[in-house]
mmCIF file of C-alpha atoms in Angstrom:
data_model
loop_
_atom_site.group_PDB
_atom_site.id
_atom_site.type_symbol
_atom_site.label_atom_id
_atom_site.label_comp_id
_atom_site.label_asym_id
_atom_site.label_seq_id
_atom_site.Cartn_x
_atom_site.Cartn_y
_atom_site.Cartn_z
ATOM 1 C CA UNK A 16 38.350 10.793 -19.286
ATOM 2 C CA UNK A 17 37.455 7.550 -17.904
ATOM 3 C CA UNK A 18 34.261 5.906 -17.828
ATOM 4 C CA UNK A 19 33.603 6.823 -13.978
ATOM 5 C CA UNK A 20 34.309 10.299 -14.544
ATOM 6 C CA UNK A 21 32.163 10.479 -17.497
ATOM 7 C CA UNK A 22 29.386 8.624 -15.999
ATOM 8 C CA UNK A 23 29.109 10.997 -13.258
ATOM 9 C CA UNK A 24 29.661 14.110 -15.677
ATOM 10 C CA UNK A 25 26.286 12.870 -17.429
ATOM 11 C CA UNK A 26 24.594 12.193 -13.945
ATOM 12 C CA UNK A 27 25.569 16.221 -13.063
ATOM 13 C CA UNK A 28 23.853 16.930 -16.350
ATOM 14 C CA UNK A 29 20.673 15.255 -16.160
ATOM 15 C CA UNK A 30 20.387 16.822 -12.513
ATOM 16 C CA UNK A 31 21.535 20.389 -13.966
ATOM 17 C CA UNK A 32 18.441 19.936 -16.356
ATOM 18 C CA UNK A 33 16.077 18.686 -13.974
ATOM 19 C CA UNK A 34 17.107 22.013 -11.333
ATOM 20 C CA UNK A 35 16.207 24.014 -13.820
ATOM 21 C CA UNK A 36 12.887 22.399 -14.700
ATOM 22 C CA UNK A 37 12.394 22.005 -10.930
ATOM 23 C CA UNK A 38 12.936 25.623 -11.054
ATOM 24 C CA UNK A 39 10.921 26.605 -13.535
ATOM 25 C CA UNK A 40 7.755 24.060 -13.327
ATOM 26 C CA UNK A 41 7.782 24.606 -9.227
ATOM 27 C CA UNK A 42 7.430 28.903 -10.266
ATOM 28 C CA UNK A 43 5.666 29.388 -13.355
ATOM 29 C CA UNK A 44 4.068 25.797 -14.463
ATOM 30 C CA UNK A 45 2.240 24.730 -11.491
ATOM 31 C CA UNK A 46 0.608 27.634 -10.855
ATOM 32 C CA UNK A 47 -0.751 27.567 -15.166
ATOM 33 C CA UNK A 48 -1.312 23.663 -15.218
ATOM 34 C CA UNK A 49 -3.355 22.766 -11.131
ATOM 35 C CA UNK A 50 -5.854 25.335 -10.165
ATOM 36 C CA UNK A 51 -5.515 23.604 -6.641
ATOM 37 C CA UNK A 52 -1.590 24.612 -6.383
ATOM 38 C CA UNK A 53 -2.287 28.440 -6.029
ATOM 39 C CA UNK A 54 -0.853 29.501 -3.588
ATOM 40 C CA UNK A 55 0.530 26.345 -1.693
ATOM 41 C CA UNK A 56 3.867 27.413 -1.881
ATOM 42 C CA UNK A 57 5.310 25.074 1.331
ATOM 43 C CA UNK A 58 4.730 21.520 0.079
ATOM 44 C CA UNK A 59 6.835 22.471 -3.417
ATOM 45 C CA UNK A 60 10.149 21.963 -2.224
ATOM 46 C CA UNK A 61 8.921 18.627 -1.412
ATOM 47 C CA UNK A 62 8.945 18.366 -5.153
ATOM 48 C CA UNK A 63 12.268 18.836 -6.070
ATOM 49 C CA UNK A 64 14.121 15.560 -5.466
ATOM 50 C CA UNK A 65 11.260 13.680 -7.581
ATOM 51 C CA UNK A 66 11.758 16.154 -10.274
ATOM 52 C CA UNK A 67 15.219 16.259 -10.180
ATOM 53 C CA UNK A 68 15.060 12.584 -11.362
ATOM 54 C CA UNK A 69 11.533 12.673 -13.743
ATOM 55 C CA UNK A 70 12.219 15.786 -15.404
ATOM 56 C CA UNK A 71 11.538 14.311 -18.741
ATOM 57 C CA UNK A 72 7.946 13.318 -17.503
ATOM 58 C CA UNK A 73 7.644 16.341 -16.124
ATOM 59 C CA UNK A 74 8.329 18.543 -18.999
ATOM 60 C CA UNK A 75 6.469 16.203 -21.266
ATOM 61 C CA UNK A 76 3.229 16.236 -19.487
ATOM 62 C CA UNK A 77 3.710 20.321 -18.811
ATOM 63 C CA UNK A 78 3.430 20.626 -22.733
ATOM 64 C CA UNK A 79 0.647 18.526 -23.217
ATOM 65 C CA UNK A 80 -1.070 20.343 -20.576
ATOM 66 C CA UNK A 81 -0.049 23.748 -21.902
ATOM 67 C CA UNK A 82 -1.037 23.056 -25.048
ATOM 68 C CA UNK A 83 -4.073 21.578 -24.476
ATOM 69 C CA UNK A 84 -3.521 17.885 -25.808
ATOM 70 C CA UNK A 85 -4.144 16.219 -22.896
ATOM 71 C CA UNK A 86 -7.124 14.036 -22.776
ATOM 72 C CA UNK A 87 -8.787 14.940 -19.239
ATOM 73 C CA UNK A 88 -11.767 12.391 -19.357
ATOM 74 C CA UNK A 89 -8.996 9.530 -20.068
ATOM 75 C CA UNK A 90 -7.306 10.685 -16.736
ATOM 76 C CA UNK A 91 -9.784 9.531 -14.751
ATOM 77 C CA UNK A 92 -11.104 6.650 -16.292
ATOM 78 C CA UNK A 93 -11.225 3.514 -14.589
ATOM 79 C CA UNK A 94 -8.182 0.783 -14.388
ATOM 80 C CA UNK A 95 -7.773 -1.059 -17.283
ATOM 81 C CA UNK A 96 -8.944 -4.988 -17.382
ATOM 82 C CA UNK A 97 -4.934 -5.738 -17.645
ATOM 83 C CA UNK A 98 -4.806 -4.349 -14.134
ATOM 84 C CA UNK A 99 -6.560 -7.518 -12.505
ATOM 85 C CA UNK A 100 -4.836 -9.711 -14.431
ATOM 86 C CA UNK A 101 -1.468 -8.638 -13.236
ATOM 87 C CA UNK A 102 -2.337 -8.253 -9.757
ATOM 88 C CA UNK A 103 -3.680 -11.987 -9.624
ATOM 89 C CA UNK A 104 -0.291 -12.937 -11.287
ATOM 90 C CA UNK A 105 1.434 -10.991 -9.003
ATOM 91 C CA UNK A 106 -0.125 -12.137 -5.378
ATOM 92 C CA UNK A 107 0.239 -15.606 -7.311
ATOM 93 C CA UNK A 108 4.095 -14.846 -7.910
ATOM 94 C CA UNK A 109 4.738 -13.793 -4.335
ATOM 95 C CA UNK A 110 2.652 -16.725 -2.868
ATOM 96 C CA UNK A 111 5.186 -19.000 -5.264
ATOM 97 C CA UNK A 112 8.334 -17.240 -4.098
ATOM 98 C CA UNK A 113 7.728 -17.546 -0.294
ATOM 99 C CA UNK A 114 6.684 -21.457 -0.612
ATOM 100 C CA UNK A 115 10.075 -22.009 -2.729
ATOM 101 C CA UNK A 116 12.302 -19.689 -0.054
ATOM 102 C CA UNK A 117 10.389 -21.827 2.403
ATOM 103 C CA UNK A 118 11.057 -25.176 0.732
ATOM 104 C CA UNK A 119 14.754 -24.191 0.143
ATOM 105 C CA UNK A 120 16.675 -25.565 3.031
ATOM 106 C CA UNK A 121 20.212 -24.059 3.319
ATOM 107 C CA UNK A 122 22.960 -26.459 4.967
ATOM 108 C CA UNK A 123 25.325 -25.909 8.229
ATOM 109 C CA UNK A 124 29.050 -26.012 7.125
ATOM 110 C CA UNK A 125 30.018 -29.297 9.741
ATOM 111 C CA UNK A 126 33.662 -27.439 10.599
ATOM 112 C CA UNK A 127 32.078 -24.687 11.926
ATOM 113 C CA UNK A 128 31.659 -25.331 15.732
ATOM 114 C CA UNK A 129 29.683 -22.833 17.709
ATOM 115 C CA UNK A 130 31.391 -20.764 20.303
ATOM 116 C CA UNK A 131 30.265 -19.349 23.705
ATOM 117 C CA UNK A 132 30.745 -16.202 23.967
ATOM 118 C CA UNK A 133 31.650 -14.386 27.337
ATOM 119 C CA UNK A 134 30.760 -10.782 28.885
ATOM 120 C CA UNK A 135 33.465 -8.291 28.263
ATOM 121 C CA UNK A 136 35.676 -7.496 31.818
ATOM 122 C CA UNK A 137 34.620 -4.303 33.363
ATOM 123 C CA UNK A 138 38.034 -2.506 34.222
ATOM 124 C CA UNK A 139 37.483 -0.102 37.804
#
């Protein structure tokens, strides 16, 4: 077996696993783990290409729901200090790339010669 073919032999895998948490969160766990989700049954398939890919999430944070480890007054805390520090690095960051792209002047090759280009003949 190459390395192709066994590359997308574990891709089918992981996506076999997540259909069958897709399948089995988007019937049974939803319903147990949001009070909200009874009964909204049309937005779910929605769901399935995200959990397709974040099935590991998924099923992690359906057990710690189900089993009652999850820490509900942490979930809605507020942002952590760290989270203004990384946004002012980051709208620093993307002021410092655009100057640099900006500054960055790319050269004409000098054989290249531009050419006129003409309409195409309309054939009657």
């Amino acid at each position: 077996m190459t390395i192709a073919a066994t590359l997308i032999w574990l891709a089918q895998g992981y996506c076999m696993i997540g259909a069958l948490v897709a399948l089995g969160f988007l019937t049974v766990g939803m319903d147990r783990i949001d009070e909200d989700a009874r009964g909204a049954y049309a937005f779910r398939p929605l769901l399935v290409p995200a959990i397709l890919l974040i099935w590991p999430i998924v099923v992690w944070r359906w057990l710690r729901e189900e089993t009652d480890r999850a820490n509900h007054a942490a979930r809605y805390a507020p942002p952590r200090a760290a989270h203004g520090v990384a946004a002012a690095f980051m709208a620093v960051l993307i002021v410092l790339t655009l100057l640099i792209a900006f500054s960055i002047r790319q050269t004409w090759p000098a054989e290249l010669h531009p050419t006129l280009l003409s309409a195409p003949e309309v054939s009657e």
